[in-house]
C-alpha angles and dihedrals in degrees: 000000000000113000113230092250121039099215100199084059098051093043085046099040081052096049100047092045093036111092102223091238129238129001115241139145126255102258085055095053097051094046091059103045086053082054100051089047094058087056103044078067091041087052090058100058097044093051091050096044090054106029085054083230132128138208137215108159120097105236118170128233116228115187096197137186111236100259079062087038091061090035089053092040090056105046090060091046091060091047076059097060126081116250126251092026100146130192128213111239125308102017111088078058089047090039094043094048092047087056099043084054096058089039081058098044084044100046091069087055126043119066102190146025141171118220110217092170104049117033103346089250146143117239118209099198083208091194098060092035087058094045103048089042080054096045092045093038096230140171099265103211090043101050084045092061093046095059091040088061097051099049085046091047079061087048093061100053099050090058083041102044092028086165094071098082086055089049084051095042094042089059097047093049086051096056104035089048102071084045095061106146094347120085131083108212141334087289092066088072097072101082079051088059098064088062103048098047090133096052090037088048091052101055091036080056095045101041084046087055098049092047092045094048093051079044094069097032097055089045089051091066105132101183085061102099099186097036087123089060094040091048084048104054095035096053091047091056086046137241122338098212119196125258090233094054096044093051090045094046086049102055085041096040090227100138115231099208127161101261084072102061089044091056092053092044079052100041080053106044087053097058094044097057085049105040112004133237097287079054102051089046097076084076090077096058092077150031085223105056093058113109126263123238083264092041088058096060089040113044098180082062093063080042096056089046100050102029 
């Protein structure tokens, strides 16, 4: 039995089309994987001093070149993915091509990402890290740390919310089962799609929620002396979306643009400045007391709901 998505293809697919990123000797290298270890621990504790979460569970920190980044990133894309799902003939090889090609395309681009499915575990993609500090001209430890903050802020909620990967799980389950054996590549899900809007809906509000939280954690830093610059010049280049949510935007055809990130970052905001952190936590405890697609876009709705 073929699996949907043949997984040597795509890692493959992502390494040949992948540049391997910026130049630069040995001693440099090292230097700057020791660095982005040590804020990858630094990250932590200033997710969990602001968030007002805590965590408990071991999870590893792999700073990672961007050949490891697309092998990491899909190993916790097929976890994803329900198992026994087969695929007539060619496709695994089409599907598997189509994905390599985005992981490519992603993999000079993300810098971070937090593995909820294998491990669990943060992954530091060192390469595109370096070239986008060099290209903004940033302060290198602090913009580490930033982006630390942010991966381990998503760190927090999994071991918080341990029912989202379910929810995610769950989806994508819903959507692969009725195309057993009978689509031709990720494009075919699209007709499947019409069908499916409220549970769509529902993962494009909770993903929006988890980006949008790490949002306004990693930009309340404090220790971060040159945050403003490093807000400033990142915005100005545009969103830096995560790997997770692109991959998964791209099987349910729910776009993760940035708009969406920006209306969680706003929905959260919101509740922060009217109830704290500690406040705005309680959202984790339960499916139910995620926002719906309205609620989003009018946070003292969710207030009045849950209050």
């Amino acid at each position: 039995m073929k699996q949907f998505i043949d997984w040597d293809v795509a890692v493959g697919t992502a390494r040949t089309l992948m540049p391997a990123g910026p130049a630069i000797d040995g001693r440099q290298a090292a230097r700057i994987v020791e660095e982005l270890r040590i804020a990858g621990g630094q990250g932590l504790v200033e997710a969990e001093k602001i968030s007002k979460l805590s965590s408990t569970a071991p999870a590893q920190t792999l700073v990672v070149d961007r050949a490891g980044w697309a092998q990491a990133v899909s190993q916790n894309f097929a976890a994803m993915l329900p198992e026994g799902i087969d695929a007539p003939g060619a496709v695994p090889l089409v599907a598997g091509a189509e994905l390599g090609a985005v992981l490519a395309v992603l993999g000079t681009r993300v810098l971070g990402q937090f593995d909820p499915f294998v491990g669990p575990r943060l992954l530091l993609n060192a390469p595109t890290i370096t070239q986008l500090r060099g290209e903004l001209n940033l302060n290198a430890k602090d913009f580490y740390l930033w982006i630390a903050t942010h991966e381990q802020t998503h760190r927090l909620q999994f071991e918080h919310a341990p029912w989202i990967p379910g929810v995610m799980k769950q989806t994508l389950a819903e959507v692969f089962e009725p195309l057993r054996g009978t689509t031709h590549s990720l494009n075919d899900l699209g007709s499947r799609l019409k069908a499916m809007k409220s549970e769509v809906s529902e993962l494009t509000s909770i993903m929006s929620v988890l980006e949008g939280h790490a949002m306004v954690v990693m930009n309340d830093v404090k220790s971060i002396g040159t945050i403003t610059t490093i807000r400033r010049r990142f915005e100005a280049r545009g969103e830096n979306r995560s790997a997770l949510a692109t991959l998964v935007g791209k099987l349910l055809g729910m776009e993760a643009k940035a708009l969406q990130y920006k209306r969680g970052a706003k929905f959260v905001g919101h509740l922060v400045d009217e109830i704290g952190y500690e406040g705005f936590n309680t959202i984790f405890s339960e499916r139910e007391l995620f926002p719906s697609a309205d609620e989003l876009d009018h946070p003292e709705r969710w207030l009045a709901r849950t209050r």
